[in-house]
Coordinates of C-alpha atoms (C1' of nucleotides) in Angstrom, one line a residue:
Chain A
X1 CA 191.1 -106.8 147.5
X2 CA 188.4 -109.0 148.6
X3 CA 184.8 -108.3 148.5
X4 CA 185.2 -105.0 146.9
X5 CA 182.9 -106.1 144.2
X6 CA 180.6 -108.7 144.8
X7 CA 176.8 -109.3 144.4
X8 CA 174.2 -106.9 146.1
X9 CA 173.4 -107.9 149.2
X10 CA 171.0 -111.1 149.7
X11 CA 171.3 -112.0 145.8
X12 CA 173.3 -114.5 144.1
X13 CA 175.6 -114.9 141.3
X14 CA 175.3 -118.6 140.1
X15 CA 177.9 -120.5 139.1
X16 CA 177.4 -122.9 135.7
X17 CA 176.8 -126.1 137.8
X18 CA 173.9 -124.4 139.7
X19 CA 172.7 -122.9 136.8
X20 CA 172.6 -126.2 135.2
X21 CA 170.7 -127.7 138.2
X22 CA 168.0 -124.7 138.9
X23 CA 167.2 -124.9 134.9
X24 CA 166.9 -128.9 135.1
X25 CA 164.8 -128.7 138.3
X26 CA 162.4 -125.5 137.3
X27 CA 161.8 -128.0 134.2
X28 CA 160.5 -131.4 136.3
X29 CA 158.7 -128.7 137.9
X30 CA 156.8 -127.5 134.6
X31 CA 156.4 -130.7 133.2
X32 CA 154.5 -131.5 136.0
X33 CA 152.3 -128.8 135.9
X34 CA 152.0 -129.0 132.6
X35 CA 150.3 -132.5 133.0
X36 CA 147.9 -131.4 135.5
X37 CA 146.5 -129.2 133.3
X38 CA 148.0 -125.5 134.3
X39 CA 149.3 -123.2 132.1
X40 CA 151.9 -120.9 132.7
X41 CA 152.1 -117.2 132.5
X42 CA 154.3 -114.2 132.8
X43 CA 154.0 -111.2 134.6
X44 CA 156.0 -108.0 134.9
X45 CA 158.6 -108.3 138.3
X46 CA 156.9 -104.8 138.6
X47 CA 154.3 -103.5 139.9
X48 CA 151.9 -100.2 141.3
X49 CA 153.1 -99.5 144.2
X50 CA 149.2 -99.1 145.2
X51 CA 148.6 -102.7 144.5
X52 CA 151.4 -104.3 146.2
X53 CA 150.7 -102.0 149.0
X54 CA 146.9 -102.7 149.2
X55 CA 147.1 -104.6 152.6
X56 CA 147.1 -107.7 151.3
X57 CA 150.7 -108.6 151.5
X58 CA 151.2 -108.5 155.1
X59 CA 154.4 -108.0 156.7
X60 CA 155.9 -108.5 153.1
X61 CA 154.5 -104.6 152.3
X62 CA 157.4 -103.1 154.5
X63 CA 159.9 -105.7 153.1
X64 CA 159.2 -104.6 149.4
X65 CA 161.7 -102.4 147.3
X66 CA 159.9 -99.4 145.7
X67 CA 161.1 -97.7 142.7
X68 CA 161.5 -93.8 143.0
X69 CA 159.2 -91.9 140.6
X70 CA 161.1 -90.8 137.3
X71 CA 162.6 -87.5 137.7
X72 CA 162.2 -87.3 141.1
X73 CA 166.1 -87.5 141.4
X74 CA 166.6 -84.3 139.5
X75 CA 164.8 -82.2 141.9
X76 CA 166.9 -81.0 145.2
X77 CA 166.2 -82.8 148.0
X78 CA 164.4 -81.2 150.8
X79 CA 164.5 -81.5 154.4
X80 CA 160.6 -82.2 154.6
X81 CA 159.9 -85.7 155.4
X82 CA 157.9 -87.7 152.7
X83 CA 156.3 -91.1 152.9
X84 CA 157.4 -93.4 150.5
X85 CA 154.1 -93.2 148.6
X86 CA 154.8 -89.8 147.8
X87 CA 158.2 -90.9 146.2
X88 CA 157.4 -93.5 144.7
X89 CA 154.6 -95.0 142.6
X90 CA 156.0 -98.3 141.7
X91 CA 158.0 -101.6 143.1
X92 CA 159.0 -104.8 142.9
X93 CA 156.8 -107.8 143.4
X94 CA 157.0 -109.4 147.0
X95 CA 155.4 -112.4 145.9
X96 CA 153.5 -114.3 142.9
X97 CA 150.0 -114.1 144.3
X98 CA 149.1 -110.5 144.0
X99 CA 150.6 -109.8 140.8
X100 CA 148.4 -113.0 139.6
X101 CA 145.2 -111.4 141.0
X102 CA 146.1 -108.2 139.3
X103 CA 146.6 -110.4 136.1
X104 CA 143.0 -112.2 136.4
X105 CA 141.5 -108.4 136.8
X106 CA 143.6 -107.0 133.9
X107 CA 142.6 -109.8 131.6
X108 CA 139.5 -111.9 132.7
X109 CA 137.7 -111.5 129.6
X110 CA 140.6 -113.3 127.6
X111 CA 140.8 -116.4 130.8
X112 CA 138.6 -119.7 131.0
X113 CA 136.2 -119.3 133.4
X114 CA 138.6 -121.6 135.8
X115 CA 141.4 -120.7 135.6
X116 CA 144.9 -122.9 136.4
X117 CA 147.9 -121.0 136.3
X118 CA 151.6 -121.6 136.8
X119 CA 154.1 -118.6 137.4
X120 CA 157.6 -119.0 138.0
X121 CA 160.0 -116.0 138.3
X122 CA 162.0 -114.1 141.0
X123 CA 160.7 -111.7 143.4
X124 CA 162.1 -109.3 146.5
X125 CA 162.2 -109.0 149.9
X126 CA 164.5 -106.6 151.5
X127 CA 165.2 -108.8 154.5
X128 CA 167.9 -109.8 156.4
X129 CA 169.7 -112.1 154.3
X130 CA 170.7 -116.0 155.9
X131 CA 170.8 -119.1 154.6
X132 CA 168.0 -120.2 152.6
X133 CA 166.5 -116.3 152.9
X134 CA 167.9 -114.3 150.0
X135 CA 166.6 -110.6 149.0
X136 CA 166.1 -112.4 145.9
X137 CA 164.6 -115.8 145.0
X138 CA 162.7 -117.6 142.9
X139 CA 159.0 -118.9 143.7
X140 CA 156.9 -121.6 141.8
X141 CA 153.2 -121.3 141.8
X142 CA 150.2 -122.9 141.0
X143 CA 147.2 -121.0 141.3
X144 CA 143.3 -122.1 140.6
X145 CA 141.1 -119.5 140.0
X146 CA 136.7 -119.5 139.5
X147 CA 136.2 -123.0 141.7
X148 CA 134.9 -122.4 145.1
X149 CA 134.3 -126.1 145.5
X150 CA 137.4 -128.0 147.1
X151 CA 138.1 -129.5 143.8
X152 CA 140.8 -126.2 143.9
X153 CA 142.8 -127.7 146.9
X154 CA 142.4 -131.0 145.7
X155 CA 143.8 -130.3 142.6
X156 CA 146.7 -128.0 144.1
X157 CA 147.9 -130.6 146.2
X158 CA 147.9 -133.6 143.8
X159 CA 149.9 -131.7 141.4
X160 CA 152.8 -130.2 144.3
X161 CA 153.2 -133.7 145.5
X162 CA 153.4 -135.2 142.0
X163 CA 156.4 -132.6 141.7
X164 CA 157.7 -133.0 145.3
X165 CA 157.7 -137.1 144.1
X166 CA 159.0 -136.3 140.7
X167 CA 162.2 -134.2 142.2
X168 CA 162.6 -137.4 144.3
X169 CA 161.8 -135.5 147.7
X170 CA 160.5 -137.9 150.1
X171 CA 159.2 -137.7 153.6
X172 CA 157.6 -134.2 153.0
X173 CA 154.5 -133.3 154.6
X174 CA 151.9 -131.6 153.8
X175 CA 150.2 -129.6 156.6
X176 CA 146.6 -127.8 156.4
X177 CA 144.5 -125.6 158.0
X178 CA 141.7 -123.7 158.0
X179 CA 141.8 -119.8 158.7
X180 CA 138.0 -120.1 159.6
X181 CA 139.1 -123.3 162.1
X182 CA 141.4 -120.6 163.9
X183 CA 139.1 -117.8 163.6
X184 CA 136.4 -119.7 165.4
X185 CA 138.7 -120.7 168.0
X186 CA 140.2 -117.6 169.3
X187 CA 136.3 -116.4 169.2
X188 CA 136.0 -119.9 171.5
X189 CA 138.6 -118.8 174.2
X190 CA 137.1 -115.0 174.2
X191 CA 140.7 -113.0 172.6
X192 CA 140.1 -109.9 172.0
X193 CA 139.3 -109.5 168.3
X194 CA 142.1 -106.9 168.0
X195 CA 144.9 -109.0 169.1
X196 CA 143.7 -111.9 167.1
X197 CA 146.6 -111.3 164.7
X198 CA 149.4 -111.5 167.7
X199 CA 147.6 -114.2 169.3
X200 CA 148.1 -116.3 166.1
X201 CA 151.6 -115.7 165.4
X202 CA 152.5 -117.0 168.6
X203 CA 150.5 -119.8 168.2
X204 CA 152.2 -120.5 165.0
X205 CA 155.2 -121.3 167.2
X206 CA 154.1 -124.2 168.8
X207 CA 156.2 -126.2 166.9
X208 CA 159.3 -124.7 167.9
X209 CA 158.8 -123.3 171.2
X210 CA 156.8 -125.7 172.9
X211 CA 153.7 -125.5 174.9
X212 CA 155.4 -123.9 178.0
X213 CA 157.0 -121.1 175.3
X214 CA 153.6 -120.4 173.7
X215 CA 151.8 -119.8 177.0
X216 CA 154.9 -117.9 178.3
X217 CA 154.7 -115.6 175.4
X218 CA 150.8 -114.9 175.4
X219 CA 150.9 -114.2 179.5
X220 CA 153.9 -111.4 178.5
X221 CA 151.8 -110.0 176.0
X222 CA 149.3 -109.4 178.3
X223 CA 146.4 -111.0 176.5
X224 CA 143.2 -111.8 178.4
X225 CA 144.1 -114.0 180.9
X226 CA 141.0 -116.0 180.8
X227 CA 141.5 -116.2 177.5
X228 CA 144.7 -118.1 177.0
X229 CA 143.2 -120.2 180.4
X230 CA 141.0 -121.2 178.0
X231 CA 143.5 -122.0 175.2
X232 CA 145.6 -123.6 177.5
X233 CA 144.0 -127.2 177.7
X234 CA 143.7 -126.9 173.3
X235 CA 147.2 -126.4 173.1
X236 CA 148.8 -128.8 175.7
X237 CA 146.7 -131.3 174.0
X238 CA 148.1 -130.8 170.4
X239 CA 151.6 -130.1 171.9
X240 CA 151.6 -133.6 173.7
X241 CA 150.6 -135.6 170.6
X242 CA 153.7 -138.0 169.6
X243 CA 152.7 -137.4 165.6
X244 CA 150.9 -135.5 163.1
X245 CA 147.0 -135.3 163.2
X246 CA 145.3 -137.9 160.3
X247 CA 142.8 -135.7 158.7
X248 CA 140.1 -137.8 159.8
X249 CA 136.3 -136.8 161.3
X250 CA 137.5 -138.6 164.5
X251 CA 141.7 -137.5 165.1
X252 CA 140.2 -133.7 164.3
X253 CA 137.1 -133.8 166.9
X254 CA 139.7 -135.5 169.9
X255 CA 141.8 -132.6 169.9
X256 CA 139.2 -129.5 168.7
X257 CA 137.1 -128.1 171.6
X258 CA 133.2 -129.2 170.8
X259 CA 131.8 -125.5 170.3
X260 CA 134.9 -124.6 167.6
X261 CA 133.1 -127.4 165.5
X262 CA 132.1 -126.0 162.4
X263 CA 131.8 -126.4 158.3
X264 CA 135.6 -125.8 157.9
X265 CA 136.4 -128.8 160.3
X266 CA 134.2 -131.0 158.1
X267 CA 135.8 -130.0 155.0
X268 CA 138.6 -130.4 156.0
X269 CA 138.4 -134.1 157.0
X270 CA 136.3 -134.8 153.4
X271 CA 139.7 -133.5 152.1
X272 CA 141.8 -136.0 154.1
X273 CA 139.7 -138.7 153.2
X274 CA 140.0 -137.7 149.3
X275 CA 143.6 -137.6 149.9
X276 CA 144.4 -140.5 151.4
X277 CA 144.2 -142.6 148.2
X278 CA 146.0 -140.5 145.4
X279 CA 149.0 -139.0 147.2
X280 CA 152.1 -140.6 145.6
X281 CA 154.8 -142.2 148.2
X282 CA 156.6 -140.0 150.1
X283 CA 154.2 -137.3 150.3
X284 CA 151.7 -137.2 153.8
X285 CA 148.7 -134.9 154.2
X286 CA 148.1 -134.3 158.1
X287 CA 145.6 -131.5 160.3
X288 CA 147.9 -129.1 162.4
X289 CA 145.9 -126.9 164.1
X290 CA 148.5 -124.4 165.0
X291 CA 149.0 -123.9 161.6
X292 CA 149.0 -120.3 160.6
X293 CA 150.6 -118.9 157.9
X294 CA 151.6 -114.8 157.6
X295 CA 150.1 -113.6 154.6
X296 CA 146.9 -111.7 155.6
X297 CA 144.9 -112.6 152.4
X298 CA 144.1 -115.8 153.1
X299 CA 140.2 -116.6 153.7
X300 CA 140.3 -120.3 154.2
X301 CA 142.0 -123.7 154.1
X302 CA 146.0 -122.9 154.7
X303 CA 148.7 -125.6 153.8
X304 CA 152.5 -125.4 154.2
X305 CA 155.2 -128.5 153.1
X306 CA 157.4 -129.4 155.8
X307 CA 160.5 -131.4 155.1
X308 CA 163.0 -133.1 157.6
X309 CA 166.2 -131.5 155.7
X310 CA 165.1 -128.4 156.0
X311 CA 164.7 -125.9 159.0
X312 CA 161.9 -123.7 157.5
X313 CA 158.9 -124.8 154.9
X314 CA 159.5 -125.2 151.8
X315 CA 156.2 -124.5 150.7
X316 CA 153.2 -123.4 151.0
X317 CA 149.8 -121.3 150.0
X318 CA 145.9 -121.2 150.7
X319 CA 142.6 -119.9 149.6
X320 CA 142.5 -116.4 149.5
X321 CA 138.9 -115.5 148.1
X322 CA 138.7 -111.6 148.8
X323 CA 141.6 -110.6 146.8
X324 CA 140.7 -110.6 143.4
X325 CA 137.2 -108.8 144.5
X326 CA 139.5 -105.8 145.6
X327 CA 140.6 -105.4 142.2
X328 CA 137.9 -106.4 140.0
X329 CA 135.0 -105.4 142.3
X330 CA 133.1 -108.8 141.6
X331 CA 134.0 -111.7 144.1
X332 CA 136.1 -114.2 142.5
X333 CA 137.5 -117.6 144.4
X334 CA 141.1 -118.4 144.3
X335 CA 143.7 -120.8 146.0
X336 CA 147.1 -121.0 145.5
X337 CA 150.1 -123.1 146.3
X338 CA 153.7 -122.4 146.0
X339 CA 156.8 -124.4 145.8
X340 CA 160.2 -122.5 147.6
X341 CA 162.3 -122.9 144.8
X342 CA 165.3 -121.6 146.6
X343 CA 164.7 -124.4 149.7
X344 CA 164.2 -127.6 147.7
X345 CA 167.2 -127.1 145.5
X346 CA 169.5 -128.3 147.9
X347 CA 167.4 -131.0 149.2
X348 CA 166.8 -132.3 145.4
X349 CA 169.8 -134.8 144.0
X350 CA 169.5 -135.2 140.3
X351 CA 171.0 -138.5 138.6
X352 CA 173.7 -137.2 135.7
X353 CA 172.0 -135.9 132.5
X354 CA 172.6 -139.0 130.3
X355 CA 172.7 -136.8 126.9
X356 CA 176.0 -136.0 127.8
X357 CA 178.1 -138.5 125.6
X358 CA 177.7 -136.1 122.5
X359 CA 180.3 -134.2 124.6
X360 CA 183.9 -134.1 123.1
X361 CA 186.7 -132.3 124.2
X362 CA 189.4 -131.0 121.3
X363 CA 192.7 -130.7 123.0
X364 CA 194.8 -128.3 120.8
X365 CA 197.8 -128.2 120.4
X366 CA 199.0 -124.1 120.0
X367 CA 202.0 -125.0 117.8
X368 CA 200.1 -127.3 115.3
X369 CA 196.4 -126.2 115.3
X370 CA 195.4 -122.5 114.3
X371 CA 192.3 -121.1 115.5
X372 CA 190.4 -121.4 111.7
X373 CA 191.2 -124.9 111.6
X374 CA 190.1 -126.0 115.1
X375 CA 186.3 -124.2 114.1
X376 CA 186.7 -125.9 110.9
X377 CA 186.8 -128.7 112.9
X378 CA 184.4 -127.8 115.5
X379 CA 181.9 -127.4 112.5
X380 CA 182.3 -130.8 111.0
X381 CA 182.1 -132.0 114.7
X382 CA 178.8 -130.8 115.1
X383 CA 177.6 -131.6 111.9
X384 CA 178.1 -135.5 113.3
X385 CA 175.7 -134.5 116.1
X386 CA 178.9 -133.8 118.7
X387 CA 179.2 -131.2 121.2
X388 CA 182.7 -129.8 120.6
X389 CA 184.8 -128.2 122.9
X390 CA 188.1 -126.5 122.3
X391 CA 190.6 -126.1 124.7
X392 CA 194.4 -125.4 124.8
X393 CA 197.1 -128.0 125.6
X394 CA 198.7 -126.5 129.3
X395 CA 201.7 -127.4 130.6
X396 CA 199.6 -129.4 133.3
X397 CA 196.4 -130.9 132.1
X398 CA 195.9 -132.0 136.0
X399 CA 193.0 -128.9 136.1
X400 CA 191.6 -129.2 132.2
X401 CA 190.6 -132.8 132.9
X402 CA 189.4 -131.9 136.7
X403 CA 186.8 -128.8 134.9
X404 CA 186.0 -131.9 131.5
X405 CA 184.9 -133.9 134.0
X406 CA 182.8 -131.9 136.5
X407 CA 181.6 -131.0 132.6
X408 CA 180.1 -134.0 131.9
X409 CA 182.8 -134.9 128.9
X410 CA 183.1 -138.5 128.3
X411 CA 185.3 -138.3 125.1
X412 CA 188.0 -136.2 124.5
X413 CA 190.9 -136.2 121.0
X414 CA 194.0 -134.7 121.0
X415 CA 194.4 -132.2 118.3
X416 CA 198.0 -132.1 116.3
X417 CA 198.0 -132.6 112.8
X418 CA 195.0 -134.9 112.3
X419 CA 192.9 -131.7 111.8
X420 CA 189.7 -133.6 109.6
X421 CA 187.0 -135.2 112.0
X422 CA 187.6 -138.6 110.4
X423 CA 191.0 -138.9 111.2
X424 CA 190.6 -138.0 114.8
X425 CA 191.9 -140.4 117.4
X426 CA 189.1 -140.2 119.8
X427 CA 189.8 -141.8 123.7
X428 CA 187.2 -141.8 126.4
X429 CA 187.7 -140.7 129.9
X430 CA 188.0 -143.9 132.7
X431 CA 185.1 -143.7 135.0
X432 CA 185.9 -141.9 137.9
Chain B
rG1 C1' 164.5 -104.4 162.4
rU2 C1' 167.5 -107.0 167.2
rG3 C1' 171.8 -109.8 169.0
rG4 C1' 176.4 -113.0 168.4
rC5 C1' 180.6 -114.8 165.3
rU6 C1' 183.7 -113.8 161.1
rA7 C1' 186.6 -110.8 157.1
rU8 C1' 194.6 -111.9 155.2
rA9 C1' 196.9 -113.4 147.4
rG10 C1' 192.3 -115.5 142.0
rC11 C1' 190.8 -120.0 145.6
rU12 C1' 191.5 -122.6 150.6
rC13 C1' 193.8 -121.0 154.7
rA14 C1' 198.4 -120.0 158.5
rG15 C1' 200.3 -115.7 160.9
rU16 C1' 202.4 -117.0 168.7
rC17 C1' 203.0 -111.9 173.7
rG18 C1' 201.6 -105.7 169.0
rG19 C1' 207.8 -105.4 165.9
rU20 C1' 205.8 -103.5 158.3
rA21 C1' 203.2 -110.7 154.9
rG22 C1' 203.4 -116.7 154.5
rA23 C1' 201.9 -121.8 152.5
rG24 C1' 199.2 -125.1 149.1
rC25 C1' 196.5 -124.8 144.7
rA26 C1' 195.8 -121.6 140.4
rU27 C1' 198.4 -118.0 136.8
rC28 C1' 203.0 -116.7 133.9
rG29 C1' 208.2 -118.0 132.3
rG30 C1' 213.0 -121.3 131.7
rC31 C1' 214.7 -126.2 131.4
rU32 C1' 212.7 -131.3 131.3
rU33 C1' 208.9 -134.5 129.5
rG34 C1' 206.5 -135.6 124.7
rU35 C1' 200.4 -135.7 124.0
rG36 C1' 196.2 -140.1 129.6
rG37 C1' 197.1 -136.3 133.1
rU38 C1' 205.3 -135.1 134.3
rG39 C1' 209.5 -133.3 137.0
rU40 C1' 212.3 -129.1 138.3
rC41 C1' 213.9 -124.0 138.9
rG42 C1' 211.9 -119.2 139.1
rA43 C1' 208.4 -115.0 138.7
rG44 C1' 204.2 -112.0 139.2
rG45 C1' 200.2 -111.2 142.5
rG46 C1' 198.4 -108.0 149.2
rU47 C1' 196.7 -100.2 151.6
rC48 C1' 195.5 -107.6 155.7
rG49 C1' 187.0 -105.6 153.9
rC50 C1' 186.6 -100.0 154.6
rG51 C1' 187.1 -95.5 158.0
rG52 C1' 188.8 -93.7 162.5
rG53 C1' 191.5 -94.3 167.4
rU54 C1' 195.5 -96.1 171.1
rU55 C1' 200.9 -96.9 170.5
rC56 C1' 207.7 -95.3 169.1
rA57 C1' 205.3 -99.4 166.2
rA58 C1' 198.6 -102.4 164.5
rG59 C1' 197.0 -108.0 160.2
rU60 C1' 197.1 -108.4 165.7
rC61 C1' 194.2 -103.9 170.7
rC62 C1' 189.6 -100.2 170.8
rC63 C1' 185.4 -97.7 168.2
rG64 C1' 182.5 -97.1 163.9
rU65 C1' 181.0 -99.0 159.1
rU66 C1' 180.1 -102.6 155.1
rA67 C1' 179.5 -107.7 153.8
rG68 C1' 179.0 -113.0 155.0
rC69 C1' 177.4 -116.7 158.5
rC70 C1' 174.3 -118.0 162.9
rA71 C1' 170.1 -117.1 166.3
rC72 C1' 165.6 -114.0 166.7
rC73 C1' 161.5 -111.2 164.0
rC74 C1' 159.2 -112.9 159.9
rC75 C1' 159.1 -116.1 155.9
rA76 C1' 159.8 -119.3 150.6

RNA sequence: GUGGCUAUAGCUCAGUCGGUAGAGCAUCGGCUUGUGGUGUCGAGGGUCGCGGGUUCAAGUCCCGUUAGCCACCCCA
């Protein structure tokens, strides 16, 4: 009966070869890190439910699983109709970032004054489950907390592309923003401050839709129409450029309209120019614009990873200076950056571990090896620094060999009557 | 949350116009081979995702549902 037990929907079970690879990739990942200085920390996969729903997370809020209150099961159900506040007081974390702000609040006193931070661990989304979107997945951050100064991004971005180039990623592309850049330029055109929100998200889907799709979608939506006249000429310039934006003074003032010229723009071609000499190979830093980014706590410069193997980012994070003040009541600057674990894994080819020809496979023989003497065996095997593995003589050895070598084995010794580890005849598999 | 496609043995899949289930691999056993990957004969294993309906008869047609994939929404 097929699929009568299976995983929960939208998480995975993982097989020992992708376990192998997600442990061996999460570990480039933290050496990295380590290097540049962070240092990682664990928090709970739950939460308050008051804190993941304090209208920072966005759209993510709705997507969160919330765990009922204990004891509320026992009671009889009623007909009445309760929110899920009133059900429930806790849930599971959505993301990285506001569980890391709650951190900084619950233990500032014990935290350097700047703080850099890795977290790595799973979190939850109830969405609709596709490929490379699981209800389930692991996220990678690095977070800098205390520095206002751009020092923050500069240091955020180094470190991802020294993973990205570490894990041997190349042609990935870092693309920034600034929420103040897009504030300033919705105020520009004259949107409505409410629709600000909707105006962005379409925006956002320049990329994909095209000009002609973007302006489509903001005349159905019934924005001000002199509005959007006035994005109009903004976007079909950006839409028409062959490449990327260079974050220089120059490529960001030819396709920003003169009055949305402000501090952010500035800053954000001081960062180009500081980039443009330490990104490793295969990395690129370039402006976009249209650049947007869901998550509602961000404050300033925005910056997602875009890769040409993958459909959707795989990566991404920004400044987000207000959140930490909503827990801790004292304003606190913070910018973050997050690998998607889950979308570079199968982008990331790993050369064979090459501390695998300890590994020795122990083909016994059921009629001439008992069990006490094959672990007697094992022991003296890994006493000489081997990795010993026991398996069973079959009638075909066609599949045994197949799983040894997908294994990583490189030796293997038929076990008979030479049962002492000195008197084993030990072959090698051919290269394959 | 919206729409489309899919679901048959442990795995990969076939099953025609509706007529009660098949292959390869894997598993188990006999004989063979004799320890560097055999050969051969045979066996077990299925409420055809689940629940309804149409029909004398449903894996096959219709409806619902669940799960997977794809496109949206949104995102890592």
């Amino acid at each position: 009966m097929a699929n009568k037990i299976s995983a929960v929907r939208g998480m995975r079970d993982f097989l020992p070869f992708q376990k192998r690879k997600r442990e061996r990739v999460l570990q480039i990942i933290r050496e990295v890190y380590q290097k540049h200085a962070f240092t990682e920390i664990e928090t709970p996969v739950v939460e308050d439910y008051d804190i993941l729903h304090s209208g920072l997370g966005g759209d993510n809020e709705k997507l969160s699983f919330s765990i009922l209150k204990r004891g509320i099961s026992d009671k009889p159900y009623t007909t009445e109709k309760l929110k899920a506040a009133e059900l429930c007081d806790l849930g599971l974390r959505f993301d990285l970032t506001v569980p890391l702000a709650r951190y900084y609040a619950s233990n500032q006193a014990a935290l350097p004054q700047v703080f850099r931070a890795v977290q790595i661990g799973p979190v939850w989304r109830a969405e609709r489950p596709q490929q490379g979107r699981y209800r389930q997945f692991v996220q990678a951050d690095i977070d800098i907390i205390g520095e206002f100064s751009m020092l923050a991004e500069l240091e955020l971005i180094t470190a991802t592309a020294a993973a990205l180039n570490r894990l041997g990623l190349r042609d990935c592309v870092i693309r920034i923003n600034d929420r103040r850049v897009l504030l300033s330029l919705l105020k520009h055109c004259g949107f409505n401050a409410d629709d600000f929100n909707r105006v962005l998200i379409t925006i956002d889907k320049l990329d994909k839709i095209g000009f002609a799709g973007v302006i489509e979608e903001l005349v159905a939506n019934e924005f001000a129409a002199s509005a959007v006249a006035k994005l109009e000429p903004f976007l079909s310039g950006v839409a028409a450029l062959p490449a990327g934006i260079p974050l220089t003074v120059a490529a960001i003032a030819e396709v920003m309209p003169e009055e949305v010229q402000n501090d952010a723009l500035a800053e954000l071609a001081e960062l180009g120019d500081s980039l443009v000499s330490i990104l490793p190979n295969g990395v690129t830093a370039e402006f976009d614009p249209t650049l947007v980014r869901g998550m509602g706590y961000y404050t300033g410069t925005i910056f997602e990873i875009s890769h040409p193997g993958s459909g959707s980012s795989v990566g991404g994070g920004g400044r987000y200076d207000g959140m930490i003040g909503r827990f801790l009541g004292e304003q606190v600057p913070a910018v973050g950056f997050s690998i998607g674990f889950e979308r570079i894994i199968d982008l990331v080819e790993l050369p064979e571990d090459s501390a695998q020809e300890q590994k020795i496979a122990l083909i016994a023989d059921k009629d001439c090896a008992a069990p006490q003497q094959l672990v007697k065996l094992k022991s003296e095997l890994l006493a000489l620094g081997k990795q010993p593995h026991i398996v069973w003589r079959k009638k075909n050895m066609k599949p045994v060999f197949a799983y040894l070598a997908a294994e990583g084995f490189t030796e293997f010794a038929n076990v008979n009557s030479a049962l002492a580890a000195a008197e084993l005849n030990i072959k090698t598999f051919e290269t394959v």
